[in-house]
């Protein structure tokens, strides 16, 4: 049995995979400030649903997978550890100079961004290693002893060490770590060559500082989570979702907490790709609409989107993680996004969210600001007696009063028009986010499939598709917990990197084989240590290189772990030019290629490839009924409501209509049509395109 828990801003999701090929889903409000309480609540809910005690359920669990926003929240709110930064003498401004860039070329009043670690906690170490690994200036141990005394006096809780060219020769970083361990026992230290052995000093230093600052926070959190789950009966192994689209042992995450920064959102593309490929949709817009945020990503040609430009906070003004991660764009738009009218009579929706406490007005927990969920309730899209399968009754009149007094009256609108305006403005905000990753990258949304994930996705996914002229919208049965389900379908994954410069015109086959063999040994050791948790182990090999004078590298897959002495780098050169042409539409086939780094990625699946396709559903309770609801094209009318569990396969549902389950509501807009297929609901935003699919 496998349990996957995703702690969101509003709800904590749990997916239970009992190994029989069907998944069971549970949701419970996220608890703050102690999210572990919410984790235990949703586990208890699952245990009751399974007819067991919590102890019995956890005792039968072989693997517990956890994703959380704990790390990113700590960075964004400034609740990380008191961290110091140690660097080579003469280079104290690495975090300040950073990598330049402007989002607004004409605004000269934007303040210069502050470094992640202030200059008052930046210390220069007497040492210098050259780019070739030679010791240019020996390490002066006395300088490190003096720094350690100053760190102790400043009450530093974590230390980041990033010395120049430690990725070529780590001797000085290791020596500094040994001195700090002796002089500051118990204070965690992150070494840049161990965490992120890559070029570009700012990215390496930034990732090192962020990681160090998270170690005390995440160590306490993960230790408490492990302890409380253990006390509740968990005997299986614990894993955590990483921002790189895989899972890692929870002990590894405690050692490298930077990997957990975007752990939850990274799983939506993994899950979305699974369903899109099953529907033969090789280019898919994967959405995850929760209570607090709306996450979008583009799965192109079946590939998970990747980026090395991950920023915490605004572009160029925030802090770069320095790590490759799944490329997900998040905006403050979700079911809990607050609607308001400013002094100029302008309507706003988000980015502020009501969260889970107090939550939307209709939750009846003290919320006073109307939200997207309140608007959907007023419009009749949500059944107030069937929210979370009837476990949570919603206060309709309170939602109506809040929208009427705070939105409708200031804008001079009727109650229905005000609620529609809230939904429509949220929709436009989401469309803008989608256009950022499609139209602005040369992708026509009309040629894509939208995968609607998250509990709030069904409220306006069809409306979004109609505006973008998308051909199909897929709502997986597990869509309400898309990220948690993605963790069940993901892989154990870890990268191993070696920075070794080599020109292909002077390609050294023997040296290249030694480099790759070393990476292969590291990757295999990782897989051997986790062999009990996965299956179908694979090691992929890559180089990162560029043409001379190019600033940025591109990644090229290697055909295997061994270079043939007679062929040399010929195949690698061919593949590099082909990859360059694929990305930039041109290649210089006669130019030199320079290899900068080498990489091995170890992967192992944790579940059968069929896992996640089907959801174990409860017996239908209602079937078809009618409810009053409002659409812009039709006004208020009585429209059919279908229970998802009772909806026959291949039976067409023509809008306006609602398809609902315990955890989600799918609004089938007028002029669109839906059909239930195995594991998902397929919606065609425009009538006439479902011919041959039961319509």
PDB file of C-alpha atoms in Angstrom, residues 428-617:
ATOM      1  CA  UNK A 428      -9.047  36.107 -17.621  1.00  0.00           C
ATOM      2  CA  UNK A 429      -6.198  36.018 -15.095  1.00  0.00           C
ATOM      3  CA  UNK A 430      -5.782  32.299 -15.723  1.00  0.00           C
ATOM      4  CA  UNK A 431      -5.904  32.784 -19.508  1.00  0.00           C
ATOM      5  CA  UNK A 432      -3.095  35.340 -19.256  1.00  0.00           C
ATOM      6  CA  UNK A 433      -0.967  32.788 -17.389  1.00  0.00           C
ATOM      7  CA  UNK A 434      -1.628  30.159 -20.067  1.00  0.00           C
ATOM      8  CA  UNK A 435      -0.755  32.579 -22.872  1.00  0.00           C
ATOM      9  CA  UNK A 436       2.596  33.193 -21.169  1.00  0.00           C
ATOM     10  CA  UNK A 437       3.589  29.566 -21.705  1.00  0.00           C
ATOM     11  CA  UNK A 438       1.907  29.041 -25.085  1.00  0.00           C
ATOM     12  CA  UNK A 439       1.368  32.041 -27.362  1.00  0.00           C
ATOM     13  CA  UNK A 440       4.540  33.781 -26.181  1.00  0.00           C
ATOM     14  CA  UNK A 441       6.498  30.607 -26.953  1.00  0.00           C
ATOM     15  CA  UNK A 442       5.027  30.109 -30.402  1.00  0.00           C
ATOM     16  CA  UNK A 443       2.438  27.526 -29.359  1.00  0.00           C
ATOM     17  CA  UNK A 444      -1.122  27.843 -30.681  1.00  0.00           C
ATOM     18  CA  UNK A 445      -3.498  26.873 -27.828  1.00  0.00           C
ATOM     19  CA  UNK A 446      -5.935  25.615 -30.459  1.00  0.00           C
ATOM     20  CA  UNK A 447      -3.571  22.711 -31.089  1.00  0.00           C
ATOM     21  CA  UNK A 448      -3.351  21.689 -27.438  1.00  0.00           C
ATOM     22  CA  UNK A 449      -5.311  19.717 -24.878  1.00  0.00           C
ATOM     23  CA  UNK A 450      -6.117  21.216 -21.484  1.00  0.00           C
ATOM     24  CA  UNK A 451      -5.814  18.896 -18.498  1.00  0.00           C
ATOM     25  CA  UNK A 452      -7.972  20.235 -15.686  1.00  0.00           C
ATOM     26  CA  UNK A 453      -6.513  19.417 -12.291  1.00  0.00           C
ATOM     27  CA  UNK A 454      -7.198  20.693  -8.790  1.00  0.00           C
ATOM     28  CA  UNK A 455     -10.467  20.884  -6.927  1.00  0.00           C
ATOM     29  CA  UNK A 456     -11.397  24.247  -8.476  1.00  0.00           C
ATOM     30  CA  UNK A 457     -10.393  23.447 -12.075  1.00  0.00           C
ATOM     31  CA  UNK A 458     -13.844  22.444 -13.261  1.00  0.00           C
ATOM     32  CA  UNK A 459     -15.415  25.794 -12.375  1.00  0.00           C
ATOM     33  CA  UNK A 460     -14.009  27.550 -15.445  1.00  0.00           C
ATOM     34  CA  UNK A 461     -11.697  25.193 -17.393  1.00  0.00           C
ATOM     35  CA  UNK A 462     -14.234  24.838 -20.194  1.00  0.00           C
ATOM     36  CA  UNK A 463     -14.696  28.623 -20.324  1.00  0.00           C
ATOM     37  CA  UNK A 464     -10.910  28.997 -20.548  1.00  0.00           C
ATOM     38  CA  UNK A 465     -10.775  26.453 -23.378  1.00  0.00           C
ATOM     39  CA  UNK A 466     -13.539  28.247 -25.273  1.00  0.00           C
ATOM     40  CA  UNK A 467     -11.666  31.553 -25.035  1.00  0.00           C
ATOM     41  CA  UNK A 468      -8.421  29.942 -26.218  1.00  0.00           C
ATOM     42  CA  UNK A 469     -10.209  27.775 -28.829  1.00  0.00           C
ATOM     43  CA  UNK A 470      -8.636  24.619 -27.418  1.00  0.00           C
ATOM     44  CA  UNK A 471      -9.900  21.400 -28.939  1.00  0.00           C
ATOM     45  CA  UNK A 472     -10.287  19.253 -25.829  1.00  0.00           C
ATOM     46  CA  UNK A 473     -10.420  19.473 -22.057  1.00  0.00           C
ATOM     47  CA  UNK A 474      -9.586  16.385 -19.988  1.00  0.00           C
ATOM     48  CA  UNK A 475     -10.739  16.045 -16.394  1.00  0.00           C
ATOM     49  CA  UNK A 476      -9.022  12.975 -14.886  1.00  0.00           C
ATOM     50  CA  UNK A 477     -11.050  11.150 -12.255  1.00  0.00           C
ATOM     51  CA  UNK A 478      -8.199  11.939  -9.857  1.00  0.00           C
ATOM     52  CA  UNK A 479      -7.994  15.521 -11.130  1.00  0.00           C
ATOM     53  CA  UNK A 480      -9.040  17.016  -7.801  1.00  0.00           C
ATOM     54  CA  UNK A 481      -5.821  15.617  -6.325  1.00  0.00           C
ATOM     55  CA  UNK A 482      -3.680  15.812  -9.468  1.00  0.00           C
ATOM     56  CA  UNK A 483      -0.397  16.527  -7.696  1.00  0.00           C
ATOM     57  CA  UNK A 484      -0.847  13.831  -5.059  1.00  0.00           C
ATOM     58  CA  UNK A 485      -1.751  11.330  -7.796  1.00  0.00           C
ATOM     59  CA  UNK A 486       1.311  12.413  -9.770  1.00  0.00           C
ATOM     60  CA  UNK A 487       3.534  11.357  -6.882  1.00  0.00           C
ATOM     61  CA  UNK A 488       2.106   7.834  -7.118  1.00  0.00           C
ATOM     62  CA  UNK A 489       3.021   7.791 -10.831  1.00  0.00           C
ATOM     63  CA  UNK A 490       6.448   9.387 -10.427  1.00  0.00           C
ATOM     64  CA  UNK A 491       9.937   7.961 -10.099  1.00  0.00           C
ATOM     65  CA  UNK A 492      12.743   7.832  -7.617  1.00  0.00           C
ATOM     66  CA  UNK A 493      15.125  10.324  -9.188  1.00  0.00           C
ATOM     67  CA  UNK A 494      18.516  11.830  -8.523  1.00  0.00           C
ATOM     68  CA  UNK A 495      21.020  13.732 -10.641  1.00  0.00           C
ATOM     69  CA  UNK A 496      24.803  13.462 -10.524  1.00  0.00           C
ATOM     70  CA  UNK A 497      26.885  16.205 -12.147  1.00  0.00           C
ATOM     71  CA  UNK A 498      30.563  16.607 -13.020  1.00  0.00           C
ATOM     72  CA  UNK A 499      32.020  19.831 -14.405  1.00  0.00           C
ATOM     73  CA  UNK A 500      34.778  18.927 -16.891  1.00  0.00           C
ATOM     74  CA  UNK A 501      35.571  21.185 -19.860  1.00  0.00           C
ATOM     75  CA  UNK A 502      36.409  19.488 -23.158  1.00  0.00           C
ATOM     76  CA  UNK A 503      36.483  20.615 -26.791  1.00  0.00           C
ATOM     77  CA  UNK A 504      35.211  17.999 -29.226  1.00  0.00           C
ATOM     78  CA  UNK A 505      37.978  18.916 -31.682  1.00  0.00           C
ATOM     79  CA  UNK A 506      40.357  17.508 -29.039  1.00  0.00           C
ATOM     80  CA  UNK A 507      37.981  14.896 -27.678  1.00  0.00           C
ATOM     81  CA  UNK A 508      39.690  12.596 -25.199  1.00  0.00           C
ATOM     82  CA  UNK A 509      37.803   9.283 -25.386  1.00  0.00           C
ATOM     83  CA  UNK A 510      39.616   7.748 -22.415  1.00  0.00           C
ATOM     84  CA  UNK A 511      39.010  10.766 -20.188  1.00  0.00           C
ATOM     85  CA  UNK A 512      35.366  10.986 -21.278  1.00  0.00           C
ATOM     86  CA  UNK A 513      34.829   7.327 -20.418  1.00  0.00           C
ATOM     87  CA  UNK A 514      36.391   7.838 -16.982  1.00  0.00           C
ATOM     88  CA  UNK A 515      34.062  10.795 -16.306  1.00  0.00           C
ATOM     89  CA  UNK A 516      30.940   8.918 -17.367  1.00  0.00           C
ATOM     90  CA  UNK A 517      32.019   5.761 -15.514  1.00  0.00           C
ATOM     91  CA  UNK A 518      32.354   7.787 -12.315  1.00  0.00           C
ATOM     92  CA  UNK A 519      28.873   9.224 -12.754  1.00  0.00           C
ATOM     93  CA  UNK A 520      27.521   5.766 -13.533  1.00  0.00           C
ATOM     94  CA  UNK A 521      28.996   4.368 -10.308  1.00  0.00           C
ATOM     95  CA  UNK A 522      27.390   7.146  -8.238  1.00  0.00           C
ATOM     96  CA  UNK A 523      24.035   6.663  -9.935  1.00  0.00           C
ATOM     97  CA  UNK A 524      24.119   2.896  -9.534  1.00  0.00           C
ATOM     98  CA  UNK A 525      25.001   3.201  -5.852  1.00  0.00           C
ATOM     99  CA  UNK A 526      21.924   5.405  -5.406  1.00  0.00           C
ATOM    100  CA  UNK A 527      19.693   2.881  -7.175  1.00  0.00           C
ATOM    101  CA  UNK A 528      21.156  -0.041  -5.217  1.00  0.00           C
ATOM    102  CA  UNK A 529      20.395   1.767  -1.971  1.00  0.00           C
ATOM    103  CA  UNK A 530      16.747   2.197  -2.961  1.00  0.00           C
ATOM    104  CA  UNK A 531      16.160  -1.001  -4.910  1.00  0.00           C
ATOM    105  CA  UNK A 532      13.411  -2.107  -2.543  1.00  0.00           C
ATOM    106  CA  UNK A 533      11.290   0.904  -3.415  1.00  0.00           C
ATOM    107  CA  UNK A 534      11.390   0.952  -7.207  1.00  0.00           C
ATOM    108  CA  UNK A 535      11.409  -1.019 -10.430  1.00  0.00           C
ATOM    109  CA  UNK A 536      12.623  -0.647 -14.009  1.00  0.00           C
ATOM    110  CA  UNK A 537      15.780   1.218 -13.023  1.00  0.00           C
ATOM    111  CA  UNK A 538      17.314   3.436 -15.697  1.00  0.00           C
ATOM    112  CA  UNK A 539      20.379   5.687 -15.866  1.00  0.00           C
ATOM    113  CA  UNK A 540      20.320   8.420 -18.505  1.00  0.00           C
ATOM    114  CA  UNK A 541      23.450  10.319 -19.523  1.00  0.00           C
ATOM    115  CA  UNK A 542      23.759  13.890 -20.807  1.00  0.00           C
ATOM    116  CA  UNK A 543      26.311  16.564 -21.597  1.00  0.00           C
ATOM    117  CA  UNK A 544      25.813  20.295 -21.459  1.00  0.00           C
ATOM    118  CA  UNK A 545      27.681  22.233 -24.121  1.00  0.00           C
ATOM    119  CA  UNK A 546      27.697  25.222 -26.436  1.00  0.00           C
ATOM    120  CA  UNK A 547      29.351  26.744 -29.472  1.00  0.00           C
ATOM    121  CA  UNK A 548      32.416  28.889 -28.656  1.00  0.00           C
ATOM    122  CA  UNK A 549      31.471  32.338 -27.325  1.00  0.00           C
ATOM    123  CA  UNK A 550      27.929  31.232 -26.520  1.00  0.00           C
ATOM    124  CA  UNK A 551      26.948  32.114 -22.962  1.00  0.00           C
ATOM    125  CA  UNK A 552      24.404  29.391 -22.234  1.00  0.00           C
ATOM    126  CA  UNK A 553      24.634  25.644 -22.631  1.00  0.00           C
ATOM    127  CA  UNK A 554      22.100  23.228 -24.038  1.00  0.00           C
ATOM    128  CA  UNK A 555      21.546  19.689 -22.867  1.00  0.00           C
ATOM    129  CA  UNK A 556      22.189  16.763 -25.193  1.00  0.00           C
ATOM    130  CA  UNK A 557      21.453  13.119 -24.381  1.00  0.00           C
ATOM    131  CA  UNK A 558      24.250  10.578 -24.821  1.00  0.00           C
ATOM    132  CA  UNK A 559      23.578   7.323 -26.621  1.00  0.00           C
ATOM    133  CA  UNK A 560      25.143   5.331 -23.800  1.00  0.00           C
ATOM    134  CA  UNK A 561      27.703   5.305 -20.999  1.00  0.00           C
ATOM    135  CA  UNK A 562      30.671   4.334 -23.198  1.00  0.00           C
ATOM    136  CA  UNK A 563      32.345   6.231 -26.048  1.00  0.00           C
ATOM    137  CA  UNK A 564      33.776   4.078 -28.836  1.00  0.00           C
ATOM    138  CA  UNK A 565      37.430   4.829 -29.598  1.00  0.00           C
ATOM    139  CA  UNK A 566      36.896   4.646 -33.363  1.00  0.00           C
ATOM    140  CA  UNK A 567      33.742   6.774 -33.457  1.00  0.00           C
ATOM    141  CA  UNK A 568      34.929   9.237 -30.811  1.00  0.00           C
ATOM    142  CA  UNK A 569      32.603  12.218 -30.470  1.00  0.00           C
ATOM    143  CA  UNK A 570      31.064  12.002 -33.958  1.00  0.00           C
ATOM    144  CA  UNK A 571      27.618  10.952 -32.748  1.00  0.00           C
ATOM    145  CA  UNK A 572      27.721  13.487 -29.942  1.00  0.00           C
ATOM    146  CA  UNK A 573      28.550  16.291 -32.407  1.00  0.00           C
ATOM    147  CA  UNK A 574      25.718  15.190 -34.686  1.00  0.00           C
ATOM    148  CA  UNK A 575      23.248  15.097 -31.802  1.00  0.00           C
ATOM    149  CA  UNK A 576      24.392  18.482 -30.507  1.00  0.00           C
ATOM    150  CA  UNK A 577      23.735  20.187 -33.851  1.00  0.00           C
ATOM    151  CA  UNK A 578      20.352  18.451 -34.121  1.00  0.00           C
ATOM    152  CA  UNK A 579      19.369  19.550 -30.628  1.00  0.00           C
ATOM    153  CA  UNK A 580      20.507  23.118 -31.297  1.00  0.00           C
ATOM    154  CA  UNK A 581      18.432  23.172 -34.483  1.00  0.00           C
ATOM    155  CA  UNK A 582      15.411  21.817 -32.590  1.00  0.00           C
ATOM    156  CA  UNK A 583      15.611  24.553 -29.962  1.00  0.00           C
ATOM    157  CA  UNK A 584      16.718  27.563 -32.024  1.00  0.00           C
ATOM    158  CA  UNK A 585      15.725  26.548 -35.590  1.00  0.00           C
ATOM    159  CA  UNK A 586      19.333  26.706 -36.808  1.00  0.00           C
ATOM    160  CA  UNK A 587      22.680  25.028 -36.227  1.00  0.00           C
ATOM    161  CA  UNK A 588      26.274  25.754 -37.229  1.00  0.00           C
ATOM    162  CA  UNK A 589      27.230  22.290 -38.416  1.00  0.00           C
ATOM    163  CA  UNK A 590      30.878  23.225 -39.000  1.00  0.00           C
ATOM    164  CA  UNK A 591      31.544  25.031 -35.727  1.00  0.00           C
ATOM    165  CA  UNK A 592      33.388  23.728 -32.697  1.00  0.00           C
ATOM    166  CA  UNK A 593      31.405  22.273 -29.774  1.00  0.00           C
ATOM    167  CA  UNK A 594      32.559  22.790 -26.192  1.00  0.00           C
ATOM    168  CA  UNK A 595      31.421  20.447 -23.428  1.00  0.00           C
ATOM    169  CA  UNK A 596      31.062  22.125 -20.046  1.00  0.00           C
ATOM    170  CA  UNK A 597      29.506  19.488 -17.800  1.00  0.00           C
ATOM    171  CA  UNK A 598      28.442  15.846 -17.716  1.00  0.00           C
ATOM    172  CA  UNK A 599      25.367  14.467 -16.016  1.00  0.00           C
ATOM    173  CA  UNK A 600      23.796  11.158 -15.059  1.00  0.00           C
ATOM    174  CA  UNK A 601      20.156  10.851 -14.003  1.00  0.00           C
ATOM    175  CA  UNK A 602      19.160   7.741 -12.065  1.00  0.00           C
ATOM    176  CA  UNK A 603      15.468   6.839 -12.284  1.00  0.00           C
ATOM    177  CA  UNK A 604      13.328   4.036 -10.923  1.00  0.00           C
ATOM    178  CA  UNK A 605       9.541   3.715 -11.124  1.00  0.00           C
ATOM    179  CA  UNK A 606       7.711   3.154  -7.853  1.00  0.00           C
ATOM    180  CA  UNK A 607       4.449   1.813  -9.278  1.00  0.00           C
ATOM    181  CA  UNK A 608       3.067  -0.105 -12.210  1.00  0.00           C
ATOM    182  CA  UNK A 609       2.596   2.070 -15.304  1.00  0.00           C
ATOM    183  CA  UNK A 610      -1.170   1.586 -15.101  1.00  0.00           C
ATOM    184  CA  UNK A 611      -1.383   3.080 -11.626  1.00  0.00           C
ATOM    185  CA  UNK A 612      -3.308   6.312 -11.442  1.00  0.00           C
ATOM    186  CA  UNK A 613      -5.532   5.672 -14.437  1.00  0.00           C
ATOM    187  CA  UNK A 614      -8.622   4.661 -12.496  1.00  0.00           C
ATOM    188  CA  UNK A 615     -10.310   5.960  -9.396  1.00  0.00           C
ATOM    189  CA  UNK A 616     -12.184   3.678  -7.053  1.00  0.00           C
ATOM    190  CA  UNK A 617     -15.618   5.294  -6.848  1.00  0.00           C
TER     191      UNK A 617
END
